[in-house]
mmCIF file of C-alpha atoms in Angstrom:
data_model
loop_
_atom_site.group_PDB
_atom_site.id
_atom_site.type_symbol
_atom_site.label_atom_id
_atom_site.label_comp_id
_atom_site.label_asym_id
_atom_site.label_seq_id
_atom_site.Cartn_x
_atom_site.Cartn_y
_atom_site.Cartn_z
ATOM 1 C CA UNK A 1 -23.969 -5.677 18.389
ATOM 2 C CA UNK A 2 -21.518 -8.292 19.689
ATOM 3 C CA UNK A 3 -17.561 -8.027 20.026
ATOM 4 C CA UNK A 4 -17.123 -9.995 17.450
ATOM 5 C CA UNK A 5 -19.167 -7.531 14.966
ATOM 6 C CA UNK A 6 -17.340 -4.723 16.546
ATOM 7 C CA UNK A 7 -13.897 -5.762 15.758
ATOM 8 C CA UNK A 8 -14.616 -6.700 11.933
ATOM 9 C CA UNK A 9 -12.104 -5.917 9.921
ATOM 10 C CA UNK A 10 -13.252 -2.949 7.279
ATOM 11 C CA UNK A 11 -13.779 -3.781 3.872
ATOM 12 C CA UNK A 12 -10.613 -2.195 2.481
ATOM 13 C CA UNK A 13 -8.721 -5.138 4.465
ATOM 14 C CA UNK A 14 -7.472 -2.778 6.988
ATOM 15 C CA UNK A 15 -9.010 -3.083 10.966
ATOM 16 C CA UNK A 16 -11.100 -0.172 12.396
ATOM 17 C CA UNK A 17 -8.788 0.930 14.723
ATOM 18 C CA UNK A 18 -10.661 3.597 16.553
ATOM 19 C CA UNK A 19 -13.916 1.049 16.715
ATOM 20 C CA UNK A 20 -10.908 -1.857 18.080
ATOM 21 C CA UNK A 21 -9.713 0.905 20.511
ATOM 22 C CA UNK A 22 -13.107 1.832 21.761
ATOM 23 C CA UNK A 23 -13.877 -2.218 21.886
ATOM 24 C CA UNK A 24 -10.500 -2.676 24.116
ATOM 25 C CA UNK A 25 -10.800 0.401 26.218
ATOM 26 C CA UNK A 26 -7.808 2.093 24.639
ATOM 27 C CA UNK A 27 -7.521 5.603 24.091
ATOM 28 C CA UNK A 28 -8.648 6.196 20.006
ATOM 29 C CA UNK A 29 -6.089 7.641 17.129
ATOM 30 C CA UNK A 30 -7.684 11.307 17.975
ATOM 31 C CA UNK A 31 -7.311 10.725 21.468
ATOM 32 C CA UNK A 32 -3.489 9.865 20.941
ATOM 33 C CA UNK A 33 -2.798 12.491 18.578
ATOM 34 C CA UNK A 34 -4.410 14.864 21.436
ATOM 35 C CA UNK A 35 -2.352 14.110 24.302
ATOM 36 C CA UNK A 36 0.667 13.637 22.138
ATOM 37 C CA UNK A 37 0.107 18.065 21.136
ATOM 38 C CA UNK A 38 -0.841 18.251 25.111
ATOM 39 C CA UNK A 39 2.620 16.682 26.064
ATOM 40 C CA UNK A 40 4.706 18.789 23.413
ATOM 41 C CA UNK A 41 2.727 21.716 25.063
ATOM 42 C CA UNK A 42 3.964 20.952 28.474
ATOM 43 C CA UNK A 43 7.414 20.431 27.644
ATOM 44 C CA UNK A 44 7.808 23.960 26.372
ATOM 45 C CA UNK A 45 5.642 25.170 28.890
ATOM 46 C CA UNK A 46 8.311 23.541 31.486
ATOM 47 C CA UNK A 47 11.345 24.589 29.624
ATOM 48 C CA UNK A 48 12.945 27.492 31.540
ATOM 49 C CA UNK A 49 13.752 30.541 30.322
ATOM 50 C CA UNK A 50 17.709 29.728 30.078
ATOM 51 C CA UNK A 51 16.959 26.455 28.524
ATOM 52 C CA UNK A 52 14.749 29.005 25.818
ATOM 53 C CA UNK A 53 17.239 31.407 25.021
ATOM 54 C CA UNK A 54 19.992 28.822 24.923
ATOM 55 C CA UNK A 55 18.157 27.213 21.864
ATOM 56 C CA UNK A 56 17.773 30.334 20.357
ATOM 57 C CA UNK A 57 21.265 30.915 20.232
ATOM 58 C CA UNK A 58 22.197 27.128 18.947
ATOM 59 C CA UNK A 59 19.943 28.072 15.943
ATOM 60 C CA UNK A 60 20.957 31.553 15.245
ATOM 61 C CA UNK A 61 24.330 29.890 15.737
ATOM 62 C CA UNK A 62 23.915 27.331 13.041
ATOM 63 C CA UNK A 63 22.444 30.007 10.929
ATOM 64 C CA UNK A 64 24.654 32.168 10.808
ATOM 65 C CA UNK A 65 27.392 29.485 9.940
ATOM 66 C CA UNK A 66 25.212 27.930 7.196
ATOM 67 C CA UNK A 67 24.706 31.396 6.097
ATOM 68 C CA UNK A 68 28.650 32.046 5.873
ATOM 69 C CA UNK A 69 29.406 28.789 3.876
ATOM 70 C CA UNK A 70 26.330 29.410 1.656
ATOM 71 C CA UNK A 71 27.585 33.415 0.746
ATOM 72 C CA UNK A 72 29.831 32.365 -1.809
ATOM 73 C CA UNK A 73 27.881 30.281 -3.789
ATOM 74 C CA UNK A 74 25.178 32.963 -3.918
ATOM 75 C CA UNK A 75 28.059 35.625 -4.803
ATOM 76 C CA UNK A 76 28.595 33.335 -7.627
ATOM 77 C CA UNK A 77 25.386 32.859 -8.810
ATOM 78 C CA UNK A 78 25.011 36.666 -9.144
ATOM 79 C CA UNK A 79 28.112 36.786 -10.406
ATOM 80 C CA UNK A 80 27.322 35.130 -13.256
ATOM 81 C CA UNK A 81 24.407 37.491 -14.356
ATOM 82 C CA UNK A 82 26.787 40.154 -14.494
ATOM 83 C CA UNK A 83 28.286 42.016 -17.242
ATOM 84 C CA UNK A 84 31.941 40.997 -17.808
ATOM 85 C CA UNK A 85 33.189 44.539 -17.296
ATOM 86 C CA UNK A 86 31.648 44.828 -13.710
ATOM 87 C CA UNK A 87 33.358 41.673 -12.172
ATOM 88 C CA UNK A 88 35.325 43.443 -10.276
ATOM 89 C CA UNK A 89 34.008 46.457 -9.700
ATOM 90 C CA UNK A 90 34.579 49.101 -6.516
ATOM 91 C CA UNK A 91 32.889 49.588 -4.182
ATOM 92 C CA UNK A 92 32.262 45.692 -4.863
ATOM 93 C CA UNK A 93 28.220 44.376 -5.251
ATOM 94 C CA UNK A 94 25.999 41.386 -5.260
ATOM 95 C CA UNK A 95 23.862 42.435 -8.500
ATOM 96 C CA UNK A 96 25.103 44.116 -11.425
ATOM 97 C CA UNK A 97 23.827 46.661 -13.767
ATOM 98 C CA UNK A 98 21.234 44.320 -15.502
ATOM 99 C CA UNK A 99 20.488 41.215 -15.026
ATOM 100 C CA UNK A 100 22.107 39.090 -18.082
ATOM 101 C CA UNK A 101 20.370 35.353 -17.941
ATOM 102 C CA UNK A 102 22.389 35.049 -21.882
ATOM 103 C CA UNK A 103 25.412 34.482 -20.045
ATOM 104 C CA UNK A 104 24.105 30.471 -19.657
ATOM 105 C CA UNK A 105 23.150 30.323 -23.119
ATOM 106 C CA UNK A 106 26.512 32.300 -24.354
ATOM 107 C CA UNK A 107 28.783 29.462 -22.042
ATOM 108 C CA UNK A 108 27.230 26.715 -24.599
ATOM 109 C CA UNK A 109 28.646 29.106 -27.537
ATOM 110 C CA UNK A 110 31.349 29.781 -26.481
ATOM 111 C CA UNK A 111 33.062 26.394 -27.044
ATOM 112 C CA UNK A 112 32.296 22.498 -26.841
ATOM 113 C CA UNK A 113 30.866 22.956 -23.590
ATOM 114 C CA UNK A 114 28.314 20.115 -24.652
ATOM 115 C CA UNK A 115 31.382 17.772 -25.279
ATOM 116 C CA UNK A 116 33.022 18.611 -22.255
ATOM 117 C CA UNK A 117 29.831 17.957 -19.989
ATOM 118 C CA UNK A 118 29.577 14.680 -21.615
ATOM 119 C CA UNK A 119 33.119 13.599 -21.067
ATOM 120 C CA UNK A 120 32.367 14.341 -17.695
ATOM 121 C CA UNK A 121 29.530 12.788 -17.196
ATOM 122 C CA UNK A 122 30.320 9.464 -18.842
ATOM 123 C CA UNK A 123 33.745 9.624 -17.201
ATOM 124 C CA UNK A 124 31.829 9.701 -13.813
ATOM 125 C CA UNK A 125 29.358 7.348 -14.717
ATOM 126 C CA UNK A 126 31.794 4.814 -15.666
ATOM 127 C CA UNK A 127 34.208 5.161 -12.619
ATOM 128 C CA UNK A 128 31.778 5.354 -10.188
ATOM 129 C CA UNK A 129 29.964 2.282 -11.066
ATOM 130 C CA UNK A 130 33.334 0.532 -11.533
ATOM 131 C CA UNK A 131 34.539 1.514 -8.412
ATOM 132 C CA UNK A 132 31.588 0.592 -6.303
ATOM 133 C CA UNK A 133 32.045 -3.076 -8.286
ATOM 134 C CA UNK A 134 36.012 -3.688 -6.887
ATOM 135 C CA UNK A 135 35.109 -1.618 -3.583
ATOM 136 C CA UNK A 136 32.588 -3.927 -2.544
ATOM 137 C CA UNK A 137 33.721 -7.145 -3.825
ATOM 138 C CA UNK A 138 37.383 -6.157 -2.178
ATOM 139 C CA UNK A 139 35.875 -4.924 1.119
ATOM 140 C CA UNK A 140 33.386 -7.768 1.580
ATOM 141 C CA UNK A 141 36.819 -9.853 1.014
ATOM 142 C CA UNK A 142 38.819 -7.966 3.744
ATOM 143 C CA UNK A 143 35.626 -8.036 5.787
ATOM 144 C CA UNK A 144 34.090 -11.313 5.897
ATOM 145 C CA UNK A 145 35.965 -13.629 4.788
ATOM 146 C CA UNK A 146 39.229 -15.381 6.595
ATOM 147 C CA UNK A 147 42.304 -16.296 4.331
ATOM 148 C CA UNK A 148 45.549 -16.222 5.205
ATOM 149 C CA UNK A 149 47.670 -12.912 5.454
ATOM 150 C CA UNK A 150 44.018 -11.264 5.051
ATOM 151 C CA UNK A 151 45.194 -8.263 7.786
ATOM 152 C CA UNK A 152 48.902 -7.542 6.607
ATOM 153 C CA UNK A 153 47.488 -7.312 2.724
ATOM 154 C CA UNK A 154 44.979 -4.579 4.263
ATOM 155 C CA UNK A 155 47.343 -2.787 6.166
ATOM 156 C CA UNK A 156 49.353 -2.567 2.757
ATOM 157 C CA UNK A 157 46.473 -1.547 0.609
ATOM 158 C CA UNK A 158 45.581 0.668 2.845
ATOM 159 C CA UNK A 159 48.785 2.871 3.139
ATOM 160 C CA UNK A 160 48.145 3.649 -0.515
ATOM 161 C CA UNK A 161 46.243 5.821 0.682
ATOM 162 C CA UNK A 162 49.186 8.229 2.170
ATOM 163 C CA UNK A 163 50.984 8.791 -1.008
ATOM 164 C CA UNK A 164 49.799 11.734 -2.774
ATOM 165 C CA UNK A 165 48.437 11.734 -6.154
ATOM 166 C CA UNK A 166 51.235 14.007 -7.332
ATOM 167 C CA UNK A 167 53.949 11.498 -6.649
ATOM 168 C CA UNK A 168 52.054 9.060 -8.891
ATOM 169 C CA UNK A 169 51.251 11.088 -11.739
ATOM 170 C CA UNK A 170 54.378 10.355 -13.484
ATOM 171 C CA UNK A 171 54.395 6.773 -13.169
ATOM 172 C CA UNK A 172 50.769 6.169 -14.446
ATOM 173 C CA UNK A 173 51.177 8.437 -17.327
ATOM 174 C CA UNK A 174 53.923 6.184 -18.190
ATOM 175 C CA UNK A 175 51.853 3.405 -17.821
ATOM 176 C CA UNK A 176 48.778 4.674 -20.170
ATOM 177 C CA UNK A 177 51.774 5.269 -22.487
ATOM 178 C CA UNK A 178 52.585 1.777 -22.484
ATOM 179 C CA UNK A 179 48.822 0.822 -22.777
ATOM 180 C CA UNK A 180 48.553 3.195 -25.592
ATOM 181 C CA UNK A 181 45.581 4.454 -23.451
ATOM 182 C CA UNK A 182 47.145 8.438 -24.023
ATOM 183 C CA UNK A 183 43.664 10.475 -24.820
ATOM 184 C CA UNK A 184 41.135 7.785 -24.560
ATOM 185 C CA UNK A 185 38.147 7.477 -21.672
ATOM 186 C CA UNK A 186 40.487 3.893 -20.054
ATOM 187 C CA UNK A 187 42.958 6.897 -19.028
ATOM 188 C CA UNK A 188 40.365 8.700 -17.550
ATOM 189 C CA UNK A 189 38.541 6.697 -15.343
ATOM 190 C CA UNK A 190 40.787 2.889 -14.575
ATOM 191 C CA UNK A 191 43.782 4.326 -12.714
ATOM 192 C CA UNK A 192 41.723 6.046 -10.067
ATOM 193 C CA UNK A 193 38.838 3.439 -9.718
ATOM 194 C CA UNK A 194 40.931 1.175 -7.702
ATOM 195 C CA UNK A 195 41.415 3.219 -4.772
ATOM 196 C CA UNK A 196 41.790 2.343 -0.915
ATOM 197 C CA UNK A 197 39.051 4.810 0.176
ATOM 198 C CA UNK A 198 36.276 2.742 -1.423
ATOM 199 C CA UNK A 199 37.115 -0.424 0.137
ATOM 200 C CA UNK A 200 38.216 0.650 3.536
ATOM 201 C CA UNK A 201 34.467 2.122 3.598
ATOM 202 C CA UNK A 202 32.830 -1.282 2.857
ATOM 203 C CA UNK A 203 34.873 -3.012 4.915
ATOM 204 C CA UNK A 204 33.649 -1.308 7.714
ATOM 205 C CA UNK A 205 30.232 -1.550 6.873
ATOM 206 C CA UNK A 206 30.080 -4.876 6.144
ATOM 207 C CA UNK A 207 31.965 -5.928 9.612
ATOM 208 C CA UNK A 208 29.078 -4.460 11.279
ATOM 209 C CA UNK A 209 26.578 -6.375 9.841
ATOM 210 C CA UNK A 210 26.130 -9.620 12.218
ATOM 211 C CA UNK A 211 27.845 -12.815 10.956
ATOM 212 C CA UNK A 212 24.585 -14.685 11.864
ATOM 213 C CA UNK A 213 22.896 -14.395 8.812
ATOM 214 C CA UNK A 214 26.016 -15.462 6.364
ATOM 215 C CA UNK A 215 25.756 -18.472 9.142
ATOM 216 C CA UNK A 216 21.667 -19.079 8.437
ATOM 217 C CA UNK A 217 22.667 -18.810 4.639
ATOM 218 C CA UNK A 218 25.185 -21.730 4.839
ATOM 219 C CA UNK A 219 22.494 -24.352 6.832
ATOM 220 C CA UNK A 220 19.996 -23.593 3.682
ATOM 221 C CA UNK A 221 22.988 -24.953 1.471
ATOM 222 C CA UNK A 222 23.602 -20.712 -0.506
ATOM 223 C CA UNK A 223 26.944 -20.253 -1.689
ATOM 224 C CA UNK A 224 29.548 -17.025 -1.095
ATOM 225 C CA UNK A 225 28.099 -15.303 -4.201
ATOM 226 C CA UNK A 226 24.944 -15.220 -3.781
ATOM 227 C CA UNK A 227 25.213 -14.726 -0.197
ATOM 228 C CA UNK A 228 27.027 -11.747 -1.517
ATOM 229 C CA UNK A 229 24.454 -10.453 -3.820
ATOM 230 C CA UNK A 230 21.324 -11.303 -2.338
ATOM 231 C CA UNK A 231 21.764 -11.068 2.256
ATOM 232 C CA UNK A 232 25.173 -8.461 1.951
ATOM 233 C CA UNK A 233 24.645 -5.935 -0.747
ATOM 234 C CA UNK A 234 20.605 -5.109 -0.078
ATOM 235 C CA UNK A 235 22.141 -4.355 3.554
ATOM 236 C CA UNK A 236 24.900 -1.759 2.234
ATOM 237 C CA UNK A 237 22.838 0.275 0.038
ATOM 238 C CA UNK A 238 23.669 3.180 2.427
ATOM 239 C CA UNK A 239 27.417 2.801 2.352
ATOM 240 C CA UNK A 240 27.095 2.336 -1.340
ATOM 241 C CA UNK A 241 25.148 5.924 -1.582
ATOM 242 C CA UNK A 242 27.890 7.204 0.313
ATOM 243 C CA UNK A 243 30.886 5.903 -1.983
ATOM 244 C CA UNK A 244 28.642 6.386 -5.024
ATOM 245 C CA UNK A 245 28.546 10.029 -3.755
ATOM 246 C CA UNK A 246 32.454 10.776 -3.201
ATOM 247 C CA UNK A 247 33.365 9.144 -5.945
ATOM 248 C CA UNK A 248 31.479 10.434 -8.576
ATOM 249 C CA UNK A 249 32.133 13.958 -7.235
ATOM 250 C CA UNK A 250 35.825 13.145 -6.943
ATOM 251 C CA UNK A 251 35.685 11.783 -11.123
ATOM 252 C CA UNK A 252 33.637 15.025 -11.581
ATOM 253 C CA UNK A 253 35.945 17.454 -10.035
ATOM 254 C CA UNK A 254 38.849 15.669 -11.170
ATOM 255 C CA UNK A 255 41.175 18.784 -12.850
ATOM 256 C CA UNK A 256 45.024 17.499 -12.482
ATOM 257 C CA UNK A 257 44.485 13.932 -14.045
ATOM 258 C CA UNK A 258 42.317 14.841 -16.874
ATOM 259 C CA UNK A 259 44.555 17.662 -18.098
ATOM 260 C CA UNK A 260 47.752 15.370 -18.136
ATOM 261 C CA UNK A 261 46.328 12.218 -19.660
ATOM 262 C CA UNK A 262 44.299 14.266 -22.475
ATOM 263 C CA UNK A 263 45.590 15.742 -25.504
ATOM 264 C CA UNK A 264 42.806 17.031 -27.512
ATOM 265 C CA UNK A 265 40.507 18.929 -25.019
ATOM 266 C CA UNK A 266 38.929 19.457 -28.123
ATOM 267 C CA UNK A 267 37.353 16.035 -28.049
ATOM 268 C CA UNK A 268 38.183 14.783 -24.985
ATOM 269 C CA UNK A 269 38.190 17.471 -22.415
ATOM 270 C CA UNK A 270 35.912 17.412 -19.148
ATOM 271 C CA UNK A 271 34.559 19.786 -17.536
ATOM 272 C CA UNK A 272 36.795 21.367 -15.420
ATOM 273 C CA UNK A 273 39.509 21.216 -18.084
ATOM 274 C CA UNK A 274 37.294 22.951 -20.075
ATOM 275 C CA UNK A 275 36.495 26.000 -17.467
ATOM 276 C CA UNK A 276 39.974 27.050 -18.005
ATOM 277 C CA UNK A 277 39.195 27.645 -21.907
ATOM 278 C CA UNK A 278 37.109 31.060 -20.889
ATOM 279 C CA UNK A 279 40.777 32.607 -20.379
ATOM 280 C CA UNK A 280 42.788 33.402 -23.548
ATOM 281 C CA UNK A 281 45.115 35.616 -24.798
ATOM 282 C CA UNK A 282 42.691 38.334 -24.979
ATOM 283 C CA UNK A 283 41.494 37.875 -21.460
ATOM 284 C CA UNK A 284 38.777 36.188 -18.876
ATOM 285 C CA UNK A 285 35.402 35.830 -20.134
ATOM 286 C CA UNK A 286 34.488 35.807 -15.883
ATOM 287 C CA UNK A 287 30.860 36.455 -16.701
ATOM 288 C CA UNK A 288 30.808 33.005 -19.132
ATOM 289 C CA UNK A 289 33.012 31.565 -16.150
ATOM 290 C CA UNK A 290 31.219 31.811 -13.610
ATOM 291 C CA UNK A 291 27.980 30.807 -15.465
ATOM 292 C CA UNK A 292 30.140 27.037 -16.113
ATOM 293 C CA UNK A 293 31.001 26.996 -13.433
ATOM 294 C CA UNK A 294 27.188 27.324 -11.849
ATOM 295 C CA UNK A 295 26.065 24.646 -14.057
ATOM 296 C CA UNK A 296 28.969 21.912 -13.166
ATOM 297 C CA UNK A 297 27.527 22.086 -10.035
ATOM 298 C CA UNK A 298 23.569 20.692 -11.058
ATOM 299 C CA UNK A 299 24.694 17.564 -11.709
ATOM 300 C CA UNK A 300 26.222 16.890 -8.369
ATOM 301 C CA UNK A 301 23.969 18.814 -6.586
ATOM 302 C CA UNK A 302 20.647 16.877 -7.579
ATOM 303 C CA UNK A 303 23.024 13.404 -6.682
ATOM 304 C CA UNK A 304 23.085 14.213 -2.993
ATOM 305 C CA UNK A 305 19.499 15.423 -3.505
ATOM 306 C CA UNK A 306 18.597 12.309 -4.783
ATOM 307 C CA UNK A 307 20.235 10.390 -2.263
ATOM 308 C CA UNK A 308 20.167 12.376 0.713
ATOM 309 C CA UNK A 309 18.391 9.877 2.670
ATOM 310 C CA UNK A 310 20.728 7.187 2.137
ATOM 311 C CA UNK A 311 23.667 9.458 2.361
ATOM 312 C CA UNK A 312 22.986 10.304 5.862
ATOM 313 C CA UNK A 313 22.223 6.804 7.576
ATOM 314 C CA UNK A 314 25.178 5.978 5.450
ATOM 315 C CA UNK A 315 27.926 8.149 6.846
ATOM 316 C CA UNK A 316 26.371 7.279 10.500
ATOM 317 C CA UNK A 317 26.724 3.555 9.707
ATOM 318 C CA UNK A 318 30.034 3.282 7.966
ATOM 319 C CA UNK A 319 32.474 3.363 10.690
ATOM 320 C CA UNK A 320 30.421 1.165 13.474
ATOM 321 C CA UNK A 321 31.821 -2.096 12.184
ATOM 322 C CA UNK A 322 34.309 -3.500 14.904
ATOM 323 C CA UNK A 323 34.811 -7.659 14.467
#
């Protein structure tokens, strides 16, 4: 059989590569995988006995301190199988009585719980997609291009970021009031979707990526938008994980805000507005609580899930820009 015959390309269009190995005199795919376990078995075999029980004690370590910020959470998922009248029960513990799964069903009777998730979850929706529109068209602005003044307007966009939300409360209530926006979804989600944190994060990204490629764009005659669209943004898809992330669990969270600008919670309450409805006059439902507040977590939850990946080379990425 000649070379040629040997080195054939198989009929599913991919090369033999143990056949083009053996043809080459390089080691095959088994052979690889082989001394790859035999080299992993010599490092631990070479790893000294400190060098052992210090790993050990970096895992029990982090262990122990996931362990201690996951407690809680598991508290409060027990929590909320419990009978109301054992909440706070002495000597205090982790399961109750019986094991009440009707608490989740109760929470949905208990009030427009359906209407608040909604107006949560359109609020979010809607503010997070509107904020990663201005954050990335402002930050690619502060980041790539060159106008005059560009640094100084930064530097004053920026240090809106010091002023606490408390201070401007006031003033943007009297603004929706103004608007006429008092009780409506605007209220909800414009005021905060134009913040500094956003665009300070794709700033940063985007100075890191290299200015070569807006440079190749411009010889083959493509203009600033779709230079934009089509060479920046498939670049910052981690950043924009990251600030679609934060932001949507900052609309989701959002308690101060929402209670202020809304005046039928009725109708227009979110979610954690509406966890404060399980105490009344008569008392705290904690049981139906706790159960609310177990499933205002999901959504938020299965986001990072979702884009875990992203998330991660994301926050590593952000901050490396330095033109």
């Amino acid at each position: 059989m000649s070379t040629d015959q040997i080195t054939r390309p198989a009929r599913t269009g991919q090369p033999d590569d143990d056949t083009a190995a053996v043809a080459t005199g390089e080691p095959t795919r088994r052979q690889r995988r082989g001394q790859a376990r035999a080299d992993r078995r010599a490092r631990n075999a070479a790893m000294s006995t400190g060098a052992k029980w210090k790993l050990l004690v970096n895992h029990l370590v982090l262990y122990l301190g996931a362990l201690v910020f996951i407690f809680p959470l598991i508290y409060a998922f027990f929590a909320a199988l419990k009978p109301n009248n054992e909440m706070f029960s002495m000597p205090p513990s982790l399961i109750g009585s019986e094991i009440r799964w009707s608490n989740f069903a109760e929470v949905f009777e208990y009030g427009p719980f359906w209407t608040y998730i909604g107006n949560s979850l359109f609020t979010s929706v809607a503010g997070t997609l509107v904020t990663i529109v201005v954050s990335t068209t402002a930050g690619y602005a502060f980041g790539r291009l060159r106008w005059k003044g560009r640094d100084i307007v930064f530097v004053l966009f920026l240090a809106t970021m010091m002023v606490p939300q408390e201070v401007t409360v006031i003033p943007m209530f009297t603004v929706m009031q103004w608007f006429g926006w008092v009780d409506t979804y605007q209220a909800l989600i414009l005021p905060f979707a134009f913040g500094a944190f956003g665009t300070f994060l794709m700033r940063q990204f985007f100075r890191g990526i290299p200015y070569e490629l807006e440079e190749a764009a411009k010889v083959d005659g493509v203009g600033p938008l779709r230079t934009f669209l089509q060479i920046i943004m498939p670049q910052a898809k981690p950043a924009v994980a990251v600030l679609a992330v934060f932001t949507f669990m900052a609309f989701w969270n959002s308690y101060l805000w929402p209670l202020i600008v809304t005046v039928d919670y009725n109708s227009m309450g979110t979610l954690p507005v509406g966890l404060a409805s399980f105490s009344g006059l008569t008392g705290t439902r904690w049981d139906l609580q706790m159960a609310a507040a177990i499933i205002s977590m999901v959504p938020t939850t299965l986001l990072v899930v979702a884009l875990q990946k992203h998330l991660v080379k994301g926050i590593s990425m952000a901050g490396l820009g330095g033109r």
